[in-house]
Structure formats: structure tokens, C-alpha cells
Short mmCIF file of C-alpha atoms in Angstrom, two decimals:
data_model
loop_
_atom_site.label_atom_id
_atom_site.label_comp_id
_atom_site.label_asym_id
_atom_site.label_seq_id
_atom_site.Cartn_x
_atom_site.Cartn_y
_atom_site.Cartn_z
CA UNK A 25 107.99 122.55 166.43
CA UNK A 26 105.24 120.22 166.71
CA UNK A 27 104.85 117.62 169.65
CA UNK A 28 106.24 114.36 168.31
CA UNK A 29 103.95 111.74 168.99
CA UNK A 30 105.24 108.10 168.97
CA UNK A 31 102.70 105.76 167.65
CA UNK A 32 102.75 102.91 169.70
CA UNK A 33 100.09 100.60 167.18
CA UNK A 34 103.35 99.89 164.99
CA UNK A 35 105.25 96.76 165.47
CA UNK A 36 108.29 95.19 164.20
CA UNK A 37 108.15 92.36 161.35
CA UNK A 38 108.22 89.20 163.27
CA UNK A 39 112.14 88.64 163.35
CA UNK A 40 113.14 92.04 162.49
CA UNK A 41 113.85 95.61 163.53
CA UNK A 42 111.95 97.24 160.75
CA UNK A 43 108.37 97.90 160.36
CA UNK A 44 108.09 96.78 156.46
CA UNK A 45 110.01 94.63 154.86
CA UNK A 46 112.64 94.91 152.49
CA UNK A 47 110.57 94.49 149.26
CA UNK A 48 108.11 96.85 150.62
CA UNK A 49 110.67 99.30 151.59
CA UNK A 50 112.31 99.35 148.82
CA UNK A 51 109.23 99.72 146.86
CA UNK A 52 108.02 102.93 149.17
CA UNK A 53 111.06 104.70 148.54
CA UNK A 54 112.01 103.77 144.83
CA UNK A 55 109.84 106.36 143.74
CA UNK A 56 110.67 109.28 145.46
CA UNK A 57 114.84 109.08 144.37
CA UNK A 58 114.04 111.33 141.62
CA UNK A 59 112.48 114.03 143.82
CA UNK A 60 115.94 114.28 146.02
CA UNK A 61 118.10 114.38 142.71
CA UNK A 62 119.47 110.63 142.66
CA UNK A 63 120.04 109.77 138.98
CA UNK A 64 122.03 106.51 139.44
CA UNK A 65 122.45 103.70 142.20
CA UNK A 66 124.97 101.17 141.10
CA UNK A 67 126.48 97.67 142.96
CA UNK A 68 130.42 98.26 143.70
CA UNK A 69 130.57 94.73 145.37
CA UNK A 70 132.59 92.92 142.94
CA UNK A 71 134.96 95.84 143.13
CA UNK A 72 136.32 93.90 146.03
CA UNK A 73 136.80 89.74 146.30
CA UNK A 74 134.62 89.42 150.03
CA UNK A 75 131.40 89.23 147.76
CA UNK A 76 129.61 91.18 150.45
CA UNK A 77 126.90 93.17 148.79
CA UNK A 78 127.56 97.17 149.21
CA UNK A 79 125.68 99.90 146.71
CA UNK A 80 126.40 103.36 146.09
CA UNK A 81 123.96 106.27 145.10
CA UNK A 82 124.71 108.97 143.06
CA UNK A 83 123.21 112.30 143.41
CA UNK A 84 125.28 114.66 141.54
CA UNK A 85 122.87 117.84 142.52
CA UNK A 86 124.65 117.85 146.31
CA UNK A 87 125.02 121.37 147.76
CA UNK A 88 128.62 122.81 148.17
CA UNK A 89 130.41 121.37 151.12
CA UNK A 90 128.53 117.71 151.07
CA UNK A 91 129.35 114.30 149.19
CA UNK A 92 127.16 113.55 145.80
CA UNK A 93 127.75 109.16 146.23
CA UNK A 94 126.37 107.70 149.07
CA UNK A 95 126.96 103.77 150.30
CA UNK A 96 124.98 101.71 151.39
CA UNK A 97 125.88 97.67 153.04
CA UNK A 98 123.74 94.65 153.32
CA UNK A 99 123.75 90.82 153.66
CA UNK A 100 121.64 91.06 150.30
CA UNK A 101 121.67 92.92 147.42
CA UNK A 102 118.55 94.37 148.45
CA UNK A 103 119.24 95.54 152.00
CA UNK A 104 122.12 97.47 150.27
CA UNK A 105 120.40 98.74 147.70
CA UNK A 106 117.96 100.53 150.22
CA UNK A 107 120.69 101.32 152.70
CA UNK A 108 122.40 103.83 149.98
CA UNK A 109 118.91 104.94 148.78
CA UNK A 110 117.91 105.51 152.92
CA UNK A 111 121.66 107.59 152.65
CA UNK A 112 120.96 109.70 149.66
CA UNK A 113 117.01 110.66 151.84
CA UNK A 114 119.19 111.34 154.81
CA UNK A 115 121.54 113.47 153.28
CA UNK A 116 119.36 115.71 150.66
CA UNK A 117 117.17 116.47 153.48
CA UNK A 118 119.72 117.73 155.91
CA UNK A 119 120.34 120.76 153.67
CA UNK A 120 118.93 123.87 154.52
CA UNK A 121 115.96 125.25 152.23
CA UNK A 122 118.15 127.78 149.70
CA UNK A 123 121.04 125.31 149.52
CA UNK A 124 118.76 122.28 148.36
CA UNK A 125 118.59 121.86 144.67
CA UNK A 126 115.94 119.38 144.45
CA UNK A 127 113.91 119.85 147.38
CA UNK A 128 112.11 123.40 147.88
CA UNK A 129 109.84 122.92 150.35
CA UNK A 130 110.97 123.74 154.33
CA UNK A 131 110.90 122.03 157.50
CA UNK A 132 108.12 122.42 159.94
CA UNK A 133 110.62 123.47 162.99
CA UNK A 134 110.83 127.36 164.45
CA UNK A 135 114.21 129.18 162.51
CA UNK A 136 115.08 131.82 165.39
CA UNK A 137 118.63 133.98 165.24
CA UNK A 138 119.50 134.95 168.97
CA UNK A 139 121.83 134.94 171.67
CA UNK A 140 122.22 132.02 174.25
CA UNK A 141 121.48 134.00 177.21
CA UNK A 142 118.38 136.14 175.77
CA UNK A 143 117.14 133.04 174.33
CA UNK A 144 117.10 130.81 177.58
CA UNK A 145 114.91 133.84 179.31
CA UNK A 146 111.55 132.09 178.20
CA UNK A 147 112.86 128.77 176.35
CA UNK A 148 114.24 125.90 176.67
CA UNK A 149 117.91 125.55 175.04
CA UNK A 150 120.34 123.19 174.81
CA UNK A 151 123.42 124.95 176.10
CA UNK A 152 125.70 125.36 173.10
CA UNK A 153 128.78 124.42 175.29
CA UNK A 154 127.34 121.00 176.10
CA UNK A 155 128.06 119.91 172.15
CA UNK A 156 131.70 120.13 172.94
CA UNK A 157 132.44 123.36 170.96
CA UNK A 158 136.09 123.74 170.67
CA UNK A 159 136.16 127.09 171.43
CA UNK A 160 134.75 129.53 173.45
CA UNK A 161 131.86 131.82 172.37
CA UNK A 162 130.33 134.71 174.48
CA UNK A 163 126.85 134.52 175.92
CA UNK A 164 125.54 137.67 173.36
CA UNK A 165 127.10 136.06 170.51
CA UNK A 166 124.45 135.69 167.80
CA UNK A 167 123.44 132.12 167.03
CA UNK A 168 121.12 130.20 164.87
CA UNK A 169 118.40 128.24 166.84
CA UNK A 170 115.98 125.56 165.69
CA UNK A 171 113.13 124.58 167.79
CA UNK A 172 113.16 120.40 168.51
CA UNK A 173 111.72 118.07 170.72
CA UNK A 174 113.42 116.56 173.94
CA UNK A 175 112.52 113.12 174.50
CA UNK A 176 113.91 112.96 177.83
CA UNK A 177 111.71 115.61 178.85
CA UNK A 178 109.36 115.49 176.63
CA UNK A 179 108.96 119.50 176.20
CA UNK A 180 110.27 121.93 173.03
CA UNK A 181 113.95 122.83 172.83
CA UNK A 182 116.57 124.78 170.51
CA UNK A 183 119.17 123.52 169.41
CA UNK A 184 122.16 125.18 167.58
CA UNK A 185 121.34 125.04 163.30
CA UNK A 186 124.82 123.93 163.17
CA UNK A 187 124.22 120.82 164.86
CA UNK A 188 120.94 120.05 162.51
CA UNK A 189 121.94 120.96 159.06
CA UNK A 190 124.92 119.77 156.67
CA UNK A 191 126.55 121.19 155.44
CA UNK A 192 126.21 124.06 157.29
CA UNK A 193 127.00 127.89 156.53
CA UNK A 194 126.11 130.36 159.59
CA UNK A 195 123.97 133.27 158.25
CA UNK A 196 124.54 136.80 158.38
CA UNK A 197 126.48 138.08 161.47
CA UNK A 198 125.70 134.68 163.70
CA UNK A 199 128.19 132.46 164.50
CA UNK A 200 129.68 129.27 163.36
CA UNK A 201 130.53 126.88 166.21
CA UNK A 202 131.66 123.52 164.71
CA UNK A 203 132.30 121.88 161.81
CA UNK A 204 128.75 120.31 160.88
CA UNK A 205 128.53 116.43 160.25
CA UNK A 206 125.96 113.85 159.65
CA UNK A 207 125.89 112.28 163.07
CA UNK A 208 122.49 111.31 164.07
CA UNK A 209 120.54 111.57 160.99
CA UNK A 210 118.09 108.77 159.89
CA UNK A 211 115.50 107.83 157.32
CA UNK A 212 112.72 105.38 158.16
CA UNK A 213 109.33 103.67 156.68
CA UNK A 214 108.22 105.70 159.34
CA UNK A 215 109.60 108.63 161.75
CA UNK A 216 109.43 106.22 164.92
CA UNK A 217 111.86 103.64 163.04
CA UNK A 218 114.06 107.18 162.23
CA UNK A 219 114.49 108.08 165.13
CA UNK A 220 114.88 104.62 166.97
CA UNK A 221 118.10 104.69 164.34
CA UNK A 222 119.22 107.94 164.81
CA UNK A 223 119.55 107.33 168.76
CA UNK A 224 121.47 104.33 167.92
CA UNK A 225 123.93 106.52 165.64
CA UNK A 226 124.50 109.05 168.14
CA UNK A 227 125.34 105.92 170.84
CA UNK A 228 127.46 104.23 168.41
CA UNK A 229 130.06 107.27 167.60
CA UNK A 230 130.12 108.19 171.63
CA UNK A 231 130.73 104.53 172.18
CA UNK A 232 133.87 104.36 169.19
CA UNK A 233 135.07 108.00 170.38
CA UNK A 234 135.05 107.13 173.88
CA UNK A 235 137.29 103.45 172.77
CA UNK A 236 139.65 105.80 170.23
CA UNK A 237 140.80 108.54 172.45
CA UNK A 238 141.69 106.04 175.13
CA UNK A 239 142.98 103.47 172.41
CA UNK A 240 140.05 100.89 174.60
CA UNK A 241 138.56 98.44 172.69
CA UNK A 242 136.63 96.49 175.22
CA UNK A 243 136.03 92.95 175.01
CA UNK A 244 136.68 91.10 171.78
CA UNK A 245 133.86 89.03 170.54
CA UNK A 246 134.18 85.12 169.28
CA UNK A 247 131.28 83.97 166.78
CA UNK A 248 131.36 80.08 166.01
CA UNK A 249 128.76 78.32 163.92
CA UNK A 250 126.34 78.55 166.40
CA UNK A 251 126.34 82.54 165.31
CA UNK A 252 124.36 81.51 161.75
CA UNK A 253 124.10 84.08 159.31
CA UNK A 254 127.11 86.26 161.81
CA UNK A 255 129.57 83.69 161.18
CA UNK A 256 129.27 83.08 157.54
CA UNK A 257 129.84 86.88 156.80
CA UNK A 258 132.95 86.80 159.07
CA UNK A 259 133.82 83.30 157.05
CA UNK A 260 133.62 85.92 153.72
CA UNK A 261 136.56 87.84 155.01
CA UNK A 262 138.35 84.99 156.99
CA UNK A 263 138.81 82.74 154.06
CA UNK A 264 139.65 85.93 151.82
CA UNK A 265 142.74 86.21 153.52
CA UNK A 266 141.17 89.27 155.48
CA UNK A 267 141.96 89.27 159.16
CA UNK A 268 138.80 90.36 161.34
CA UNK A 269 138.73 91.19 165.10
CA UNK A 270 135.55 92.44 166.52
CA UNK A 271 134.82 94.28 169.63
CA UNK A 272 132.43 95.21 172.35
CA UNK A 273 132.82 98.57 173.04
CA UNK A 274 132.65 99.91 176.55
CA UNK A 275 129.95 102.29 177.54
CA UNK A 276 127.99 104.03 180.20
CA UNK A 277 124.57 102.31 178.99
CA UNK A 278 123.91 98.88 178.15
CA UNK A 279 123.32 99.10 174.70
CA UNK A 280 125.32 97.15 172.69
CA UNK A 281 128.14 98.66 170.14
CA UNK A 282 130.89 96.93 168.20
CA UNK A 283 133.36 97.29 165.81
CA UNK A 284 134.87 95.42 163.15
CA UNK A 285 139.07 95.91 162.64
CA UNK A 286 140.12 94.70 159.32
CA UNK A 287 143.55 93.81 158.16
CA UNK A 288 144.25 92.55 154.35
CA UNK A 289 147.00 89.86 155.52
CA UNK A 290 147.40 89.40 151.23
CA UNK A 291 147.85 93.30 150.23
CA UNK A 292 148.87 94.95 153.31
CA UNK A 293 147.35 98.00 152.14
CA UNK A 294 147.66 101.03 154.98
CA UNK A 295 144.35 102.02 153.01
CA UNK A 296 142.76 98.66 153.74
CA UNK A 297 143.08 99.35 157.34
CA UNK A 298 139.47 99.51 158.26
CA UNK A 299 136.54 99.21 160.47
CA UNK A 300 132.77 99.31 160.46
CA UNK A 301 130.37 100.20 163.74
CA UNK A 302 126.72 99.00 164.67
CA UNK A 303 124.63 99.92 167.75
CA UNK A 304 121.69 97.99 168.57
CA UNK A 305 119.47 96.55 171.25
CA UNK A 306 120.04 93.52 170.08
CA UNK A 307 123.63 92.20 170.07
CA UNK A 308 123.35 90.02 167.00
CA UNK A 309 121.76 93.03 164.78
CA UNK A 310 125.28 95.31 166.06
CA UNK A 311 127.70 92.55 165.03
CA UNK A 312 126.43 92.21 161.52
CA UNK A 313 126.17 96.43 161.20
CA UNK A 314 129.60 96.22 162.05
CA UNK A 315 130.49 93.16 159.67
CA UNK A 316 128.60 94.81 156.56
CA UNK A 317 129.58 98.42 157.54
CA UNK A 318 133.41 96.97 157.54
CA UNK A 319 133.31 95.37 154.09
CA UNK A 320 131.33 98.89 152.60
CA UNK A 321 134.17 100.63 154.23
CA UNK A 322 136.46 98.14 152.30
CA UNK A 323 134.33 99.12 149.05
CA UNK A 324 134.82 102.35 149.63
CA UNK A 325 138.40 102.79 150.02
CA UNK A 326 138.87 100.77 146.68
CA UNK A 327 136.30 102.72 145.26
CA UNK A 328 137.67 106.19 145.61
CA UNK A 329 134.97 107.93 144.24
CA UNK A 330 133.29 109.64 147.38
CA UNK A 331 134.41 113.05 148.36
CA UNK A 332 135.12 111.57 151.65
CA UNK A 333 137.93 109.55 151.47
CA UNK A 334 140.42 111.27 151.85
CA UNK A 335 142.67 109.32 154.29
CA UNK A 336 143.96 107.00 151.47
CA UNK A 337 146.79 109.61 150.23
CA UNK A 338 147.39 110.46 154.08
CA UNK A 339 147.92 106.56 155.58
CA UNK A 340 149.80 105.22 152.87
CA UNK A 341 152.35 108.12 152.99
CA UNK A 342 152.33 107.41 156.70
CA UNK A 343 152.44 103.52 155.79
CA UNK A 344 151.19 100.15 156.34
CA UNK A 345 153.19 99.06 159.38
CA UNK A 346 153.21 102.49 161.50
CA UNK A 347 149.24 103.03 160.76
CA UNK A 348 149.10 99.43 162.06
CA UNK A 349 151.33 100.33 165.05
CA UNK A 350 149.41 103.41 165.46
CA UNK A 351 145.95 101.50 166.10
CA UNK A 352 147.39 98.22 167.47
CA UNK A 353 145.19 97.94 170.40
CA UNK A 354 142.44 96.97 167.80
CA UNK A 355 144.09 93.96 166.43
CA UNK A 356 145.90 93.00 169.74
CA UNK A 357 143.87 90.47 171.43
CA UNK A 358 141.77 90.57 174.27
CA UNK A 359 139.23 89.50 177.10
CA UNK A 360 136.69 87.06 174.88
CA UNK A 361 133.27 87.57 175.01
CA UNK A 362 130.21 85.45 172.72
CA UNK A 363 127.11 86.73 171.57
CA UNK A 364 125.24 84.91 174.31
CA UNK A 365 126.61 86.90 176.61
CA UNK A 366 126.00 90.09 175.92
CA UNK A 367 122.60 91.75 177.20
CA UNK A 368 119.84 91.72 174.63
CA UNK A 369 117.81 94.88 175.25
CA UNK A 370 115.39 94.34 172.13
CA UNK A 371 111.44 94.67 171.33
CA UNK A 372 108.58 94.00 169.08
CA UNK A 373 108.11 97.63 168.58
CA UNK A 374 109.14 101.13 168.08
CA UNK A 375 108.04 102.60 170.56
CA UNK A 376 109.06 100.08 173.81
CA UNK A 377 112.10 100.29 171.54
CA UNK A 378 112.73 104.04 171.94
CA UNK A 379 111.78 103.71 175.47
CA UNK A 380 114.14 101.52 176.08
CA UNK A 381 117.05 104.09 174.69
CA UNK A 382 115.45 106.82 176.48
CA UNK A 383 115.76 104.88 179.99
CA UNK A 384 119.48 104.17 179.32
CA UNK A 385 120.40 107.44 177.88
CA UNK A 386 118.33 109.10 181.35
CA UNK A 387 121.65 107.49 183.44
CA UNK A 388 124.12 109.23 181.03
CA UNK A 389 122.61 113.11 180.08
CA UNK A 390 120.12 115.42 180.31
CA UNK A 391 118.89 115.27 176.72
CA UNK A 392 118.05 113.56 173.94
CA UNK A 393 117.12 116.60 171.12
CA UNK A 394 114.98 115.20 167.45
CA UNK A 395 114.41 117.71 165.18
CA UNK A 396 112.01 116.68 162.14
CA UNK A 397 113.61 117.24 158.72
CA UNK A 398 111.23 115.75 156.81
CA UNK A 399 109.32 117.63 153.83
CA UNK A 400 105.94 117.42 152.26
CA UNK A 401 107.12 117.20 149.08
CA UNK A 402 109.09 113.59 150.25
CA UNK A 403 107.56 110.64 151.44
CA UNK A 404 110.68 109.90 153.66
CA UNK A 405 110.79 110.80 156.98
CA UNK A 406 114.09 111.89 157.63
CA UNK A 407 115.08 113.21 161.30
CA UNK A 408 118.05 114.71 163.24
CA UNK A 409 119.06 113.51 167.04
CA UNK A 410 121.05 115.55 168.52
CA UNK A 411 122.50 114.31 172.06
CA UNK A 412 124.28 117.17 174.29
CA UNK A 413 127.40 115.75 176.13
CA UNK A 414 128.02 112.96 173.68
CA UNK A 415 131.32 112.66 172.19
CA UNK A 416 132.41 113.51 168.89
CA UNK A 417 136.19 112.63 168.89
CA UNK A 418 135.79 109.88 166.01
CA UNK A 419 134.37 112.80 163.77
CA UNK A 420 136.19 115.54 165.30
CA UNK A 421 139.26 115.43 166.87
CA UNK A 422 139.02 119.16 168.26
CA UNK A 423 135.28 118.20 170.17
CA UNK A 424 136.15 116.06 173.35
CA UNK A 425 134.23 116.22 176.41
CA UNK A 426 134.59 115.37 179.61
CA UNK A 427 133.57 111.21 178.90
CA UNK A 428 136.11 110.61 176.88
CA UNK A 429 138.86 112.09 178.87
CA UNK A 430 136.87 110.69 182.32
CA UNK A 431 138.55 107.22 181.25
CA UNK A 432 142.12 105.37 181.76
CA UNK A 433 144.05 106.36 178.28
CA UNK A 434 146.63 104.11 177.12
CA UNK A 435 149.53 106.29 175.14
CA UNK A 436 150.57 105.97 171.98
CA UNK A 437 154.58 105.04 171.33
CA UNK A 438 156.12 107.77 170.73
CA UNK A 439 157.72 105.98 167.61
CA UNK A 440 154.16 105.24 166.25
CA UNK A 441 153.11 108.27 166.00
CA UNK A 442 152.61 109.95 162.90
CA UNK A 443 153.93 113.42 163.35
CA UNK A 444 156.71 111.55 164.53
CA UNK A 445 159.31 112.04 161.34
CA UNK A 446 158.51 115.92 160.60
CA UNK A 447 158.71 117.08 163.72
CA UNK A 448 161.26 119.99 164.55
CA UNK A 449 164.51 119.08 166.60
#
């Protein structure tokens, strides 16, 4: 794989995290939906009474094993519009050349089918036990490799296809070693804004799986007026009857992550138990992910129409009050924190940006993996980071590393918990 080269000429817009703006993002990109097979994006907002603007995408082309309609979430109609557009870019290009309907053309990166231990004789390889596999593999097993680019150490790397491509379907005699997911891939106006998001991804699910498997929400965070444009979004689900706690997740860097809880005091839906997640440098840009990402999560849910969403049918056999019981440290209260003081890490530019990540993530591991998934053919640069030793528990309950189970783990009741009534006597 190529050297990836961060070009340190971009900056920010003045006031934003984002190298265009929205009109001129959403103008790049418009174009190019055809190319990855997206015949329809739609609003869904007034499916639900916050009034929070979320879109979805439709791309009904969607290989075998991945969702066709994408969301998106936004404090305008136009920064959701482009956040399901970015989702439908993200998604098309993580398929693999042969399962991609609409796009043809390959990635740039080396394709190489080997063993772990014949591989690491004259490469560098991220060891395939270091993305929490759940189960043991021998050292001649056959895998499939794709060549990357370490930040940390700025050198080449392989990395396991199954942690690059979704879905993902091992070929030939090599061997499957996790369920794939989407963790860690990003769109951009440009590859330095991809993978400044895709860092943040990979932080924000090691942050939430960390908090989930040892039920520790961190500090919960207070917005008054003071908070602007934060405060009138929470307002949208406060005066809808909608309770909302948000918290500062605990981590080993100092980048900021939090997470919205919702409960619907009116319906008391088990379904309507939901949160959203941001991760960002700066604290304000990670409460409002997690503000928007709650009420798309919301949308969703009443939506039903992704492939994804499963859990409705599962919590409200379960029920409202046990699923509630079940996750009550999230809408417990807790140590109060503002805005103000949490520690804003953010710059005018990409690239002091991703340095900034790369000196926090150099306390925690060894590695910070981008592979390039981007394609000629699409004028969307679309990337893959891949983080060895990060946790994976809010995706995968089998993949837990030695983080998450590091920390002091509060236990669930064992009346709360869900295998509770069919369990054998």
C-alpha cells in the first residue's frame, strides 16, 4: 500500500471540524450517489415528535450480509442529509471487489493469503490475537492479509481482511476470525478528514464498551443555556416528555466521548430505550454527536426498516421495566460535570488534528492501522482504521480484551437479568 501522506496545507472552516462546508459537501458528493447504487434518500424526522432532523439512504443493490438503508443525524436538514449520503460511501466501499454491485474497480492495498507466522518473517503484521478474536487459531492457519499503513509508526502493515471489509466472507481454505462490522470506517471531503473520523469511531466504541461491560458511565454532564445550540437540542427531547441523561465516558486518553440515555417517560416503550455516542476533540462537537445520534437512534427504532434492528422484538418481550433495570446505571444519577470542564483537545486543521489522536492513542497501544478503500471510479475517499487492543464488547459481546475487564465491574441483579425467567432449575 502506498505511503499515506497527510497534507498539512488543509485547514478547518473557521468554526468547524470540516474542511468544506455543508453546501459544498453536499454538492461534491450529490453526484456520485448514483455510482454506489443509492436510488432514494428520504427525511424520517417527522416519523418521530423531537423534530430533530435524521435522513435515511436507500441503496437497495447491498451485497448479502450488509444493510441496504443507511441513517444519517444532523442539527439541519442538511447535515443529515449528507450524514446518510457519507453512510451509504462508507458502506458500498467496504465491500470487497466481486461482492460490489455498483462499484468494479479495486482498492490500491496488497491482497496476500498466508499464515501469521510465515507472514511476520519479512513484514510487519498486526498480530491477529490483538483484535480480540474469540477463539483461538493456530500460527499456520491460513489467513487473508491486506497491506495498511501504521500511523503510530509510520511504516506498512497487514492487517486481517476480516477486520477491513463488510461484510466479510473468508476465501477458499483461509480462515474466518470474527464476525466483520463497520467500526472505524469513514468518508471525508478529503482522506485526512476520513481518517481524523475514523480514529474518533474506533475511540468512541472502546470508550462505550469499556463503560457497558463494567455497567460505568462516568460523569454525567449538565448543559444550561450557556451551552447554545447543545441545550436547545436537549430542550427538543426534554419538553417532549423524553428523559435525557448524558455522560462522560471514562477512558485511558483524554479525548472526549459521551453518550446520550433516552427514556420516553409518555410511551414507556422497552424499544425506545436508547442512546447515541460522539467522540471528539472538542467536547461541545461529542455532546451534540451524541444528542443527534440519540434522536436518529429514536428514528430508527420507529422506523423499522433497516436490517439492523433487530432488538425491538427481543427488549419488548424482555420488557420495559427489566430492560430499564437491566441498564439502570445509565439513568441513575451521578458525579456532575459541565462542558467547561472538560479538556478541549481541538485544532484548525487535519493534520495537528490527527496528531493530536496519534499522541493520545501512543499512551494506550501499539497501533493505529488505515487502510485506503477508496476507488477511482468514486470521488469519496472512504478509509478503514483499524486499532489492535481496542475493545469491541458494544459490537460484540464474544471480543473482550484485557481493558475492559482491567476495570472495577459493577454486577448486574440477578433479578434483572434477562436470561433470568428461562433458565433451567
Amino acid at each position: 500500500m502506498p505511503e499515506i501522506n497527510i497534507d498539512r496545507s488543509l485547514k478547518f472552516i473557521d468554526g468547524t471540524q470540516r474542511v468544506l462546508d455543508e453546501n459544498s459537501t453536499l454538492e461534491k458528493t450529490k453526484d456520485n450517489l448514483k455510482s454506489i447504487g443509492v436510488t432514494r434518500i428520504a427525511s424520517i424526522t417527522d416519523l418521530d415528535r423531537l423534530g430533530i432532523p435524521v435522513f435515511s439512504s436507500i441503496r437497495p443493490s447491498a451485497a448479502d450480509g450488509a444493510i441496504s438503508v443507511y441513517s444519517g443525524k444532523g442539527n439541519t436538514e442538511t447535515q443529515a442529509r449528507i450524514s446518510s449520503m457519507m453512510e451509504g460511501f462508507e458502506r458500498c466501499l467496504a465491500e470487497r471487489s466481486g461482492m460490489n454491485e455498483n462499484v468494479e474497480d479495486d482498492i490500491k492495498s496488497i491482497h496476500v493469503i498466508e499464515s501469521y507466522s510465515n507472514l511476520t518473517i519479512e513484514n510487519n503484521v498486526v498480530d491477529p490475537q490483538s483484535l480480540l478474536i474469540a477463539e483461538s487459531y493456530g500460527p499456520k492457519a491460513l489467513i487473508e492479509w491486506i497491506q495498511g499503513w501504521d500511523l503510530l509508526k509510520n511504516e506498512e502493515i497487514f492487517v486481517p481482511a476480516n477486520s477491513v471489509y463488510h461484510p466479510y466472507d473468508a476465501p477458499g481454505r483461509t480462515l474466518k476470525l470474527f464476525r466483520s462490522n463497520t467500526n472505524g470506517l469513514a468518508s471525508g471531503n478529503s482522506i485526512e478528514e476520513a481518517i481524523f473520523h475514523g480514529l474518533l469511531e474506533v475511540i468512541e466504541r472502546d470508550a462505550l464498551s469499556i463503560a457497558e461491560f463494567n455497567r460505568n458511565p462516568g460523569k454525567e454532564i449538565i448543559l444550561t443555556e450557556e451551552d447554545g445550540e447543545n441545550y436547545e437540542i436537549l430542550r427538543k427531547f426534554i419538553d417532549n416528555e423524553v428523559d435525557i441523561k448524558l455522560w462522560a465516558l471514562p477512558h485511558d486518553t483524554e479525548i472526549t466521548t459521551v453518550v446520550a440515555t433516552t427514556d420516553d417517560a409518555r410511551l414507556k416503550d422497552a424499544a425506545l430505550l436508547v442512546m447515541g455516542a460522539g467522540a471528539h476533540l472538542k467536547p461541545e462537537i461529542a455532546v451534540r454527536r451524541a444528542l443527534t445520534e440519540a434522536a436518529q437512534s429514536r428514528v430508527v427504532q420507529i422506523h423499522g426498516a433497516r436490517e439492523d434492528t433487530e432488538r425491538e422484538k427481543f427488549v419488548r418481550e424482555i420488557g420495559y421495566d427489566r430492560i430499564k433495570r437491566m441498564n439502570k446505571y445509565w439513568y441513575e444519577d451521578g458525579e456532575k460535570i459541565s462542558i467547561s470542564e472538560m479538556k478541549d483537545l481541538s485544532n484548525t486543521t487535519p493534520a495537528e488534528s490527527i496528531d493530536v489522536i496519534i499522541e493520545q492513542l501512543k499512551k494506550v497501544t501499539d497501533s493505529a492501522v488505515v487502510v485506503d478503500l477508496s476507488r477511482e471510479s468514486v470521488a469519496v475517499p472512504v478509509i478503514r482504521v483499524v486499532i489492535p487492543t481496542f475493545e469491541m464488547y458494544t459490537l460484540d459481546r464474544e471480543r473482550v480484551g484485557k481493558r475492559a475487564k482491567s476495570g472495577p465491574r459493577k454486577k448486574m441483579a440477578p433479578q434483572d437479568r434477562p436470561w433470568r425467567k428461562g433458565r433451567r432449575k
